[in-house]
Amino acid sequence: MSDSPIDGSRCRGRGEERMGVTNTRAALVATLAILPFALLGCGSDAEETAERQPGRAPAEEAAAKSRERVQAYLDAMIAKDVAAGRSQLCAPAQEGFDAAATGPNGDFADHFTVSGATITDVRAGASGQEVSTEITVTSGSRRATRPLLFTVTRSGADWCVASEAPGGHTPEPSVTP
C-alpha cells in the first residue's frame, strides 16, 4: 500500500525535491543574469583614483617623465643648446640658470665639452624624483667624469628640473624574478 497514490507521502517527497531543484536553478539563472551588471563597475577604481588625485601621478609615469626631462637637459648640454636646457627647468630655477649657465662653472661654459652623459638611477626623493647621472667633461686633454643629481618635480600638468647638485645615488640592484 505504500506505493498507492492515496498515501501521498511518496508524491509529496518527489514534488518537494523537484521544487528544490527548480528553485536552485532559478536562483542560479538569476545570479548569472545579474552578475555582468554587478561586475560592470569593477576595475575602474585606479582610473577614478588618479582622476581624484591630479597632483599624484603613478610611480611609473613619474620615473619616465623625470628620465625624459633630465635626458633632454643632458642632450642640451652636449649640444651646447642653452635655450633647450633652459626649457627643461622649472620657472624658479630659470633665473639662476640664466645668470650661471654660460659662466666659468656653468653647464654650458665654452671652455669645456660634455662628451658623454648617462642616467644611472631614478628614484623618488623627498622633494620629487631624484635622477642620478654621470657626466663626462673634456677640457683640452683632460677628461673627468662627475656625478650630478637632478631633482625633477611636477609643475601643473608638466614635469621640470627643479635643481641640480653634485653627487648622486648608487643604482639600486635590479630584482630578477
Short mmCIF file of N, CA and C in Angstrom, two decimals:
data_model
loop_
_atom_site.label_atom_id
_atom_site.label_comp_id
_atom_site.label_asym_id
_atom_site.label_seq_id
_atom_site.Cartn_x
_atom_site.Cartn_y
_atom_site.Cartn_z
N MET A 1 0.80 -1.18 0.00
CA MET A 1 0.00 0.00 0.00
C MET A 1 0.85 1.26 0.00
N SER A 2 2.03 1.12 0.26
CA SER A 2 2.86 2.31 0.29
C SER A 2 3.08 2.91 -1.08
N ASP A 3 2.85 2.10 -2.13
CA ASP A 3 3.00 2.63 -3.47
C ASP A 3 1.73 3.29 -3.99
N SER A 4 0.71 3.31 -3.22
CA SER A 4 -0.56 3.82 -3.73
C SER A 4 -0.55 5.34 -3.75
N PRO A 5 -1.20 5.92 -4.72
CA PRO A 5 -1.27 7.36 -4.81
C PRO A 5 -2.11 7.98 -3.71
N ILE A 6 -2.86 7.17 -3.00
CA ILE A 6 -3.70 7.70 -1.95
C ILE A 6 -2.84 8.13 -0.76
N ASP A 7 -1.78 7.39 -0.53
CA ASP A 7 -0.91 7.69 0.60
C ASP A 7 -0.39 9.13 0.48
N GLY A 8 0.14 9.52 -0.64
CA GLY A 8 0.57 10.89 -0.88
C GLY A 8 1.95 11.24 -0.37
N SER A 9 2.47 10.47 0.57
CA SER A 9 3.77 10.81 1.12
C SER A 9 4.87 10.69 0.07
N ARG A 10 4.71 9.66 -0.74
CA ARG A 10 5.72 9.46 -1.77
C ARG A 10 5.66 10.58 -2.80
N CYS A 11 4.52 11.00 -3.20
CA CYS A 11 4.37 12.07 -4.18
C CYS A 11 4.84 13.40 -3.61
N ARG A 12 4.53 13.61 -2.37
CA ARG A 12 4.91 14.86 -1.74
C ARG A 12 6.44 15.00 -1.72
N GLY A 13 7.10 13.92 -1.43
CA GLY A 13 8.56 13.95 -1.39
C GLY A 13 9.16 14.27 -2.74
N ARG A 14 8.63 13.66 -3.77
CA ARG A 14 9.14 13.93 -5.12
C ARG A 14 8.86 15.37 -5.52
N GLY A 15 7.72 15.86 -5.22
CA GLY A 15 7.37 17.22 -5.59
C GLY A 15 8.27 18.23 -4.89
N GLU A 16 8.53 17.97 -3.62
CA GLU A 16 9.40 18.87 -2.88
C GLU A 16 10.81 18.85 -3.45
N GLU A 17 11.27 17.64 -3.84
CA GLU A 17 12.59 17.54 -4.44
C GLU A 17 12.65 18.35 -5.72
N ARG A 18 11.66 18.16 -6.56
CA ARG A 18 11.65 18.87 -7.83
C ARG A 18 11.52 20.37 -7.60
N MET A 19 10.76 20.74 -6.65
CA MET A 19 10.59 22.14 -6.33
C MET A 19 11.93 22.75 -5.90
N GLY A 20 12.71 22.00 -5.09
CA GLY A 20 14.02 22.47 -4.64
C GLY A 20 14.99 22.61 -5.80
N VAL A 21 14.97 21.67 -6.72
CA VAL A 21 15.84 21.75 -7.90
C VAL A 21 15.44 22.92 -8.76
N THR A 22 14.16 23.13 -8.93
CA THR A 22 13.67 24.24 -9.74
C THR A 22 14.07 25.57 -9.11
N ASN A 23 13.92 25.68 -7.79
CA ASN A 23 14.31 26.91 -7.11
C ASN A 23 15.80 27.16 -7.21
N THR A 24 16.61 26.10 -7.10
CA THR A 24 18.06 26.24 -7.21
C THR A 24 18.44 26.69 -8.60
N ARG A 25 17.82 26.11 -9.60
CA ARG A 25 18.11 26.51 -10.98
C ARG A 25 17.70 27.96 -11.22
N ALA A 26 16.57 28.34 -10.71
CA ALA A 26 16.09 29.71 -10.89
C ALA A 26 17.05 30.70 -10.22
N ALA A 27 17.52 30.35 -9.04
CA ALA A 27 18.46 31.22 -8.33
C ALA A 27 19.77 31.34 -9.10
N LEU A 28 20.24 30.22 -9.65
CA LEU A 28 21.47 30.23 -10.43
C LEU A 28 21.32 31.08 -11.69
N VAL A 29 20.22 30.92 -12.39
CA VAL A 29 19.96 31.71 -13.60
C VAL A 29 19.88 33.20 -13.25
N ALA A 30 19.20 33.53 -12.17
CA ALA A 30 19.08 34.93 -11.76
C ALA A 30 20.44 35.52 -11.40
N THR A 31 21.25 34.74 -10.69
CA THR A 31 22.59 35.20 -10.31
C THR A 31 23.44 35.44 -11.55
N LEU A 32 23.41 34.51 -12.47
CA LEU A 32 24.21 34.66 -13.70
C LEU A 32 23.72 35.81 -14.56
N ALA A 33 22.43 36.11 -14.50
CA ALA A 33 21.89 37.22 -15.27
C ALA A 33 22.31 38.56 -14.67
N ILE A 34 22.41 38.64 -13.36
CA ILE A 34 22.75 39.88 -12.67
C ILE A 34 24.26 40.11 -12.59
N LEU A 35 25.04 39.06 -12.58
CA LEU A 35 26.49 39.15 -12.38
C LEU A 35 27.19 40.11 -13.33
N PRO A 36 26.93 40.10 -14.63
CA PRO A 36 27.64 41.05 -15.51
C PRO A 36 27.40 42.51 -15.14
N PHE A 37 26.18 42.82 -14.69
CA PHE A 37 25.88 44.20 -14.31
C PHE A 37 26.60 44.59 -13.01
N ALA A 38 26.72 43.64 -12.12
CA ALA A 38 27.41 43.90 -10.85
C ALA A 38 28.90 44.11 -11.09
N LEU A 39 29.46 43.38 -12.04
CA LEU A 39 30.89 43.49 -12.32
C LEU A 39 31.24 44.63 -13.25
N LEU A 40 30.26 45.27 -13.84
CA LEU A 40 30.49 46.32 -14.81
C LEU A 40 31.35 47.45 -14.25
N GLY A 41 31.14 47.84 -13.02
CA GLY A 41 31.90 48.93 -12.43
C GLY A 41 33.24 48.52 -11.86
N CYS A 42 33.52 47.24 -11.76
CA CYS A 42 34.78 46.78 -11.18
C CYS A 42 35.93 47.10 -12.11
N GLY A 43 37.07 47.45 -11.55
CA GLY A 43 38.26 47.67 -12.35
C GLY A 43 38.48 49.13 -12.71
N SER A 44 37.54 50.00 -12.47
CA SER A 44 37.73 51.40 -12.82
C SER A 44 38.22 52.20 -11.63
N ASP A 45 38.50 51.57 -10.50
CA ASP A 45 38.96 52.27 -9.30
C ASP A 45 40.28 53.00 -9.53
N ALA A 46 41.22 52.38 -10.24
CA ALA A 46 42.53 53.01 -10.46
C ALA A 46 42.38 54.29 -11.25
N GLU A 47 41.56 54.27 -12.30
CA GLU A 47 41.36 55.47 -13.10
C GLU A 47 40.68 56.55 -12.27
N GLU A 48 39.66 56.17 -11.50
CA GLU A 48 38.95 57.13 -10.68
C GLU A 48 39.86 57.72 -9.62
N THR A 49 40.71 56.91 -9.02
CA THR A 49 41.64 57.40 -8.00
C THR A 49 42.61 58.40 -8.61
N ALA A 50 43.14 58.10 -9.80
CA ALA A 50 44.07 59.01 -10.46
C ALA A 50 43.37 60.32 -10.81
N GLU A 51 42.09 60.25 -11.22
CA GLU A 51 41.36 61.46 -11.54
C GLU A 51 41.07 62.28 -10.30
N ARG A 52 40.82 61.62 -9.17
CA ARG A 52 40.54 62.33 -7.93
C ARG A 52 41.79 62.96 -7.35
N GLN A 53 42.96 62.45 -7.67
CA GLN A 53 44.22 62.95 -7.13
C GLN A 53 45.11 63.44 -8.27
N PRO A 54 44.77 64.59 -8.88
CA PRO A 54 45.53 65.04 -10.03
C PRO A 54 46.98 65.40 -9.69
N GLY A 55 47.30 65.73 -8.44
CA GLY A 55 48.66 66.06 -8.07
C GLY A 55 49.57 64.85 -7.92
N ARG A 56 48.99 63.66 -7.85
CA ARG A 56 49.78 62.44 -7.68
C ARG A 56 49.75 61.62 -8.95
N ALA A 57 50.90 61.34 -9.47
CA ALA A 57 50.99 60.50 -10.67
C ALA A 57 51.49 59.14 -10.26
N PRO A 58 51.17 58.14 -11.03
CA PRO A 58 51.71 56.82 -10.74
C PRO A 58 53.24 56.86 -10.78
N ALA A 59 53.85 55.99 -10.00
CA ALA A 59 55.31 55.96 -9.89
C ALA A 59 55.98 55.75 -11.24
N GLU A 60 55.39 54.92 -12.07
CA GLU A 60 56.00 54.65 -13.38
C GLU A 60 56.02 55.90 -14.24
N GLU A 61 54.93 56.66 -14.22
CA GLU A 61 54.87 57.89 -15.01
C GLU A 61 55.87 58.90 -14.48
N ALA A 62 55.96 59.03 -13.17
CA ALA A 62 56.88 59.98 -12.56
C ALA A 62 58.32 59.65 -12.95
N ALA A 63 58.69 58.39 -12.87
CA ALA A 63 60.06 57.99 -13.23
C ALA A 63 60.33 58.24 -14.71
N ALA A 64 59.37 57.90 -15.56
CA ALA A 64 59.56 58.07 -17.01
C ALA A 64 59.67 59.55 -17.38
N LYS A 65 58.79 60.38 -16.84
CA LYS A 65 58.83 61.82 -17.15
C LYS A 65 60.11 62.46 -16.61
N SER A 66 60.55 62.04 -15.44
CA SER A 66 61.78 62.57 -14.86
C SER A 66 62.98 62.21 -15.73
N ARG A 67 63.01 60.96 -16.15
CA ARG A 67 64.09 60.49 -17.02
C ARG A 67 64.10 61.29 -18.33
N GLU A 68 62.92 61.52 -18.92
CA GLU A 68 62.82 62.29 -20.17
C GLU A 68 63.36 63.70 -20.00
N ARG A 69 62.96 64.36 -18.92
CA ARG A 69 63.39 65.75 -18.70
C ARG A 69 64.90 65.85 -18.52
N VAL A 70 65.44 64.96 -17.71
CA VAL A 70 66.89 65.00 -17.47
C VAL A 70 67.65 64.64 -18.74
N GLN A 71 67.17 63.64 -19.49
CA GLN A 71 67.85 63.27 -20.73
C GLN A 71 67.84 64.43 -21.72
N ALA A 72 66.73 65.16 -21.80
CA ALA A 72 66.67 66.33 -22.68
C ALA A 72 67.66 67.39 -22.22
N TYR A 73 67.82 67.57 -20.92
CA TYR A 73 68.79 68.54 -20.40
C TYR A 73 70.22 68.10 -20.72
N LEU A 74 70.49 66.81 -20.53
CA LEU A 74 71.83 66.29 -20.84
C LEU A 74 72.14 66.44 -22.32
N ASP A 75 71.17 66.15 -23.17
CA ASP A 75 71.36 66.32 -24.61
C ASP A 75 71.64 67.77 -24.96
N ALA A 76 70.96 68.70 -24.28
CA ALA A 76 71.20 70.12 -24.49
C ALA A 76 72.61 70.51 -24.05
N MET A 77 73.09 69.93 -22.95
CA MET A 77 74.47 70.21 -22.50
C MET A 77 75.48 69.75 -23.55
N ILE A 78 75.28 68.56 -24.08
CA ILE A 78 76.20 68.02 -25.08
C ILE A 78 76.18 68.89 -26.34
N ALA A 79 74.99 69.35 -26.75
CA ALA A 79 74.85 70.17 -27.95
C ALA A 79 75.16 71.65 -27.70
N LYS A 80 75.39 72.02 -26.44
CA LYS A 80 75.61 73.43 -26.05
C LYS A 80 74.43 74.30 -26.46
N ASP A 81 73.22 73.75 -26.33
CA ASP A 81 71.99 74.45 -26.67
C ASP A 81 71.37 75.00 -25.38
N VAL A 82 71.73 76.24 -25.06
CA VAL A 82 71.30 76.87 -23.81
C VAL A 82 69.78 76.97 -23.72
N ALA A 83 69.12 77.36 -24.81
CA ALA A 83 67.66 77.51 -24.80
C ALA A 83 66.97 76.17 -24.53
N ALA A 84 67.46 75.11 -25.13
CA ALA A 84 66.87 73.78 -24.90
C ALA A 84 67.08 73.34 -23.45
N GLY A 85 68.24 73.65 -22.89
CA GLY A 85 68.50 73.31 -21.49
C GLY A 85 67.59 74.09 -20.56
N ARG A 86 67.43 75.38 -20.84
CA ARG A 86 66.59 76.24 -20.01
C ARG A 86 65.14 75.77 -20.03
N SER A 87 64.68 75.30 -21.17
CA SER A 87 63.27 74.88 -21.29
C SER A 87 62.94 73.65 -20.45
N GLN A 88 63.93 72.93 -19.96
CA GLN A 88 63.68 71.76 -19.12
C GLN A 88 63.54 72.13 -17.65
N LEU A 89 63.90 73.35 -17.30
CA LEU A 89 63.91 73.78 -15.90
C LEU A 89 62.57 74.35 -15.44
N CYS A 90 62.29 74.21 -14.16
CA CYS A 90 61.13 74.84 -13.54
C CYS A 90 61.35 76.36 -13.53
N ALA A 91 60.29 77.13 -13.56
CA ALA A 91 60.39 78.58 -13.62
C ALA A 91 61.30 79.18 -12.54
N PRO A 92 61.21 78.77 -11.27
CA PRO A 92 62.10 79.36 -10.26
C PRO A 92 63.59 79.09 -10.53
N ALA A 93 63.91 78.01 -11.17
CA ALA A 93 65.31 77.67 -11.43
C ALA A 93 65.86 78.39 -12.67
N GLN A 94 64.98 78.93 -13.50
CA GLN A 94 65.43 79.56 -14.75
C GLN A 94 66.21 80.84 -14.53
N GLU A 95 65.86 81.60 -13.50
CA GLU A 95 66.57 82.86 -13.23
C GLU A 95 68.03 82.60 -12.86
N GLY A 96 68.26 81.66 -11.98
CA GLY A 96 69.63 81.30 -11.61
C GLY A 96 70.38 80.68 -12.78
N PHE A 97 69.68 79.94 -13.60
CA PHE A 97 70.28 79.33 -14.79
C PHE A 97 70.76 80.41 -15.74
N ASP A 98 69.93 81.42 -15.97
CA ASP A 98 70.29 82.50 -16.89
C ASP A 98 71.57 83.20 -16.45
N ALA A 99 71.75 83.34 -15.15
CA ALA A 99 72.93 84.04 -14.63
C ALA A 99 74.19 83.17 -14.68
N ALA A 100 74.06 81.84 -14.59
CA ALA A 100 75.24 80.99 -14.43
C ALA A 100 75.52 80.01 -15.57
N ALA A 101 74.59 79.78 -16.45
CA ALA A 101 74.72 78.69 -17.43
C ALA A 101 75.97 78.78 -18.30
N THR A 102 76.30 79.96 -18.77
CA THR A 102 77.47 80.10 -19.64
C THR A 102 78.67 80.69 -18.91
N GLY A 103 78.56 80.85 -17.60
CA GLY A 103 79.68 81.34 -16.79
C GLY A 103 80.76 80.29 -16.67
N PRO A 104 81.86 80.59 -15.97
CA PRO A 104 83.01 79.68 -15.89
C PRO A 104 82.68 78.31 -15.30
N ASN A 105 81.70 78.22 -14.42
CA ASN A 105 81.34 76.93 -13.83
C ASN A 105 79.97 76.44 -14.31
N GLY A 106 79.41 77.08 -15.31
CA GLY A 106 78.08 76.72 -15.79
C GLY A 106 78.09 75.47 -16.66
N ASP A 107 76.94 74.86 -16.77
CA ASP A 107 76.81 73.64 -17.56
C ASP A 107 77.08 73.86 -19.05
N PHE A 108 76.96 75.10 -19.50
CA PHE A 108 77.11 75.40 -20.92
C PHE A 108 78.32 76.30 -21.19
N ALA A 109 79.30 76.26 -20.31
CA ALA A 109 80.51 77.09 -20.45
C ALA A 109 81.27 76.69 -21.72
N ASP A 110 81.94 77.69 -22.32
CA ASP A 110 82.65 77.46 -23.58
C ASP A 110 83.97 76.71 -23.42
N HIS A 111 84.60 76.75 -22.25
CA HIS A 111 85.94 76.20 -22.10
C HIS A 111 85.97 74.68 -21.90
N PHE A 112 84.83 74.02 -21.87
CA PHE A 112 84.82 72.56 -21.77
C PHE A 112 83.71 71.98 -22.65
N THR A 113 83.83 70.70 -22.90
CA THR A 113 82.85 69.98 -23.71
C THR A 113 82.30 68.81 -22.90
N VAL A 114 81.00 68.65 -22.93
CA VAL A 114 80.39 67.47 -22.32
C VAL A 114 80.39 66.40 -23.40
N SER A 115 81.24 65.41 -23.22
CA SER A 115 81.38 64.37 -24.25
C SER A 115 80.51 63.15 -24.00
N GLY A 116 79.95 63.05 -22.82
CA GLY A 116 79.07 61.93 -22.51
C GLY A 116 78.26 62.19 -21.26
N ALA A 117 77.07 61.63 -21.23
CA ALA A 117 76.20 61.78 -20.07
C ALA A 117 75.29 60.56 -20.00
N THR A 118 75.22 59.97 -18.82
CA THR A 118 74.42 58.77 -18.63
C THR A 118 73.56 58.89 -17.38
N ILE A 119 72.32 58.48 -17.51
CA ILE A 119 71.43 58.41 -16.34
C ILE A 119 71.71 57.06 -15.68
N THR A 120 72.05 57.11 -14.39
CA THR A 120 72.41 55.87 -13.69
C THR A 120 71.34 55.37 -12.73
N ASP A 121 70.43 56.26 -12.29
CA ASP A 121 69.42 55.84 -11.32
C ASP A 121 68.29 56.86 -11.29
N VAL A 122 67.07 56.38 -11.09
CA VAL A 122 65.90 57.24 -10.90
C VAL A 122 65.13 56.68 -9.71
N ARG A 123 64.84 57.56 -8.74
CA ARG A 123 64.08 57.12 -7.57
C ARG A 123 63.33 58.30 -6.96
N ALA A 124 62.32 57.97 -6.19
CA ALA A 124 61.54 59.00 -5.50
C ALA A 124 62.38 59.57 -4.36
N GLY A 125 62.32 60.88 -4.21
CA GLY A 125 63.03 61.54 -3.12
C GLY A 125 62.09 62.44 -2.34
N ALA A 126 62.62 63.14 -1.37
CA ALA A 126 61.80 64.00 -0.51
C ALA A 126 61.18 65.17 -1.26
N SER A 127 61.89 65.70 -2.26
CA SER A 127 61.40 66.87 -2.99
C SER A 127 60.93 66.56 -4.40
N GLY A 128 60.89 65.30 -4.76
CA GLY A 128 60.47 64.91 -6.11
C GLY A 128 61.26 63.69 -6.55
N GLN A 129 61.30 63.46 -7.84
CA GLN A 129 62.08 62.35 -8.39
C GLN A 129 63.55 62.76 -8.44
N GLU A 130 64.42 61.89 -7.96
CA GLU A 130 65.85 62.16 -7.98
C GLU A 130 66.48 61.32 -9.08
N VAL A 131 67.14 62.01 -10.02
CA VAL A 131 67.74 61.34 -11.16
C VAL A 131 69.26 61.50 -11.06
N SER A 132 69.94 60.39 -10.87
CA SER A 132 71.41 60.39 -10.76
C SER A 132 72.00 60.22 -12.15
N THR A 133 73.08 60.97 -12.40
CA THR A 133 73.74 60.90 -13.70
C THR A 133 75.24 60.88 -13.53
N GLU A 134 75.92 60.50 -14.59
CA GLU A 134 77.38 60.64 -14.67
C GLU A 134 77.67 61.45 -15.92
N ILE A 135 78.39 62.55 -15.74
CA ILE A 135 78.71 63.47 -16.82
C ILE A 135 80.20 63.38 -17.10
N THR A 136 80.56 63.17 -18.35
CA THR A 136 81.97 63.15 -18.74
C THR A 136 82.28 64.47 -19.42
N VAL A 137 83.23 65.20 -18.85
CA VAL A 137 83.60 66.53 -19.32
C VAL A 137 85.03 66.49 -19.83
N THR A 138 85.25 67.12 -20.98
CA THR A 138 86.59 67.21 -21.56
C THR A 138 86.98 68.68 -21.68
N SER A 139 88.18 68.98 -21.21
CA SER A 139 88.71 70.33 -21.32
C SER A 139 90.16 70.20 -21.78
N GLY A 140 90.41 70.52 -23.03
CA GLY A 140 91.75 70.30 -23.60
C GLY A 140 92.04 68.82 -23.64
N SER A 141 93.14 68.41 -23.00
CA SER A 141 93.49 66.99 -22.98
C SER A 141 92.99 66.30 -21.70
N ARG A 142 92.41 67.06 -20.81
CA ARG A 142 91.91 66.49 -19.56
C ARG A 142 90.47 66.02 -19.71
N ARG A 143 90.21 64.91 -19.05
CA ARG A 143 88.87 64.32 -19.10
C ARG A 143 88.48 63.90 -17.68
N ALA A 144 87.26 64.20 -17.29
CA ALA A 144 86.79 63.84 -15.95
C ALA A 144 85.32 63.42 -16.01
N THR A 145 84.99 62.46 -15.17
CA THR A 145 83.60 62.02 -15.05
C THR A 145 83.12 62.36 -13.64
N ARG A 146 82.01 63.05 -13.58
CA ARG A 146 81.48 63.51 -12.29
C ARG A 146 80.01 63.13 -12.16
N PRO A 147 79.59 62.79 -10.94
CA PRO A 147 78.16 62.52 -10.71
C PRO A 147 77.39 63.82 -10.48
N LEU A 148 76.20 63.89 -11.05
CA LEU A 148 75.29 65.00 -10.81
C LEU A 148 73.93 64.43 -10.44
N LEU A 149 73.26 65.07 -9.50
CA LEU A 149 71.93 64.64 -9.07
C LEU A 149 70.93 65.72 -9.45
N PHE A 150 69.94 65.35 -10.24
CA PHE A 150 68.87 66.26 -10.65
C PHE A 150 67.61 65.90 -9.86
N THR A 151 66.90 66.93 -9.42
CA THR A 151 65.60 66.72 -8.79
C THR A 151 64.54 67.23 -9.76
N VAL A 152 63.60 66.36 -10.09
CA VAL A 152 62.55 66.68 -11.05
C VAL A 152 61.22 66.66 -10.30
N THR A 153 60.41 67.70 -10.52
CA THR A 153 59.11 67.79 -9.86
C THR A 153 58.02 68.04 -10.88
N ARG A 154 56.81 67.86 -10.41
CA ARG A 154 55.66 68.13 -11.27
C ARG A 154 55.25 69.58 -11.06
N SER A 155 55.04 70.28 -12.16
CA SER A 155 54.60 71.66 -12.11
C SER A 155 53.34 71.77 -12.95
N GLY A 156 52.20 71.79 -12.30
CA GLY A 156 50.93 71.77 -13.04
C GLY A 156 50.76 70.43 -13.71
N ALA A 157 50.57 70.45 -15.02
CA ALA A 157 50.38 69.21 -15.77
C ALA A 157 51.68 68.68 -16.34
N ASP A 158 52.78 69.40 -16.14
CA ASP A 158 54.05 69.02 -16.75
C ASP A 158 55.11 68.73 -15.68
N TRP A 159 56.24 68.25 -16.11
CA TRP A 159 57.37 67.94 -15.24
C TRP A 159 58.53 68.86 -15.61
N CYS A 160 59.36 69.21 -14.62
CA CYS A 160 60.51 70.08 -14.89
C CYS A 160 61.64 69.79 -13.90
N VAL A 161 62.84 70.18 -14.29
CA VAL A 161 64.01 70.01 -13.44
C VAL A 161 64.01 71.16 -12.43
N ALA A 162 63.93 70.81 -11.14
CA ALA A 162 63.87 71.82 -10.08
C ALA A 162 65.25 72.21 -9.59
N SER A 163 66.19 71.23 -9.58
CA SER A 163 67.53 71.55 -9.10
C SER A 163 68.55 70.56 -9.62
N GLU A 164 69.80 70.96 -9.49
CA GLU A 164 70.95 70.14 -9.90
C GLU A 164 72.00 70.31 -8.81
N ALA A 165 72.61 69.21 -8.41
CA ALA A 165 73.62 69.28 -7.36
C ALA A 165 74.69 68.22 -7.62
N PRO A 166 75.91 68.45 -7.14
CA PRO A 166 76.93 67.41 -7.27
C PRO A 166 76.51 66.17 -6.49
N GLY A 167 76.92 65.02 -6.97
CA GLY A 167 76.62 63.77 -6.27
C GLY A 167 75.54 62.98 -6.99
N GLY A 168 75.09 61.95 -6.32
CA GLY A 168 74.06 61.08 -6.90
C GLY A 168 73.89 59.85 -6.04
N HIS A 169 73.01 58.99 -6.46
CA HIS A 169 72.75 57.73 -5.76
C HIS A 169 73.43 56.59 -6.47
N THR A 170 73.80 55.58 -5.70
CA THR A 170 74.29 54.34 -6.29
C THR A 170 73.07 53.62 -6.84
N PRO A 171 73.15 53.12 -8.06
CA PRO A 171 71.98 52.44 -8.63
C PRO A 171 71.52 51.29 -7.74
N GLU A 172 70.20 51.15 -7.62
CA GLU A 172 69.63 50.05 -6.85
C GLU A 172 69.79 48.77 -7.64
N PRO A 173 70.11 47.68 -6.97
CA PRO A 173 70.24 46.41 -7.69
C PRO A 173 68.90 46.00 -8.30
N SER A 174 68.96 45.45 -9.49
CA SER A 174 67.72 45.02 -10.13
C SER A 174 67.31 43.67 -9.56
N VAL A 175 66.02 43.50 -9.43
CA VAL A 175 65.46 42.26 -8.89
C VAL A 175 65.01 41.41 -10.06
N THR A 176 65.48 40.18 -10.10
CA THR A 176 65.05 39.27 -11.15
C THR A 176 64.12 38.23 -10.55
N PRO A 177 63.02 37.97 -11.22
CA PRO A 177 62.05 37.02 -10.67
C PRO A 177 62.56 35.60 -10.70
#
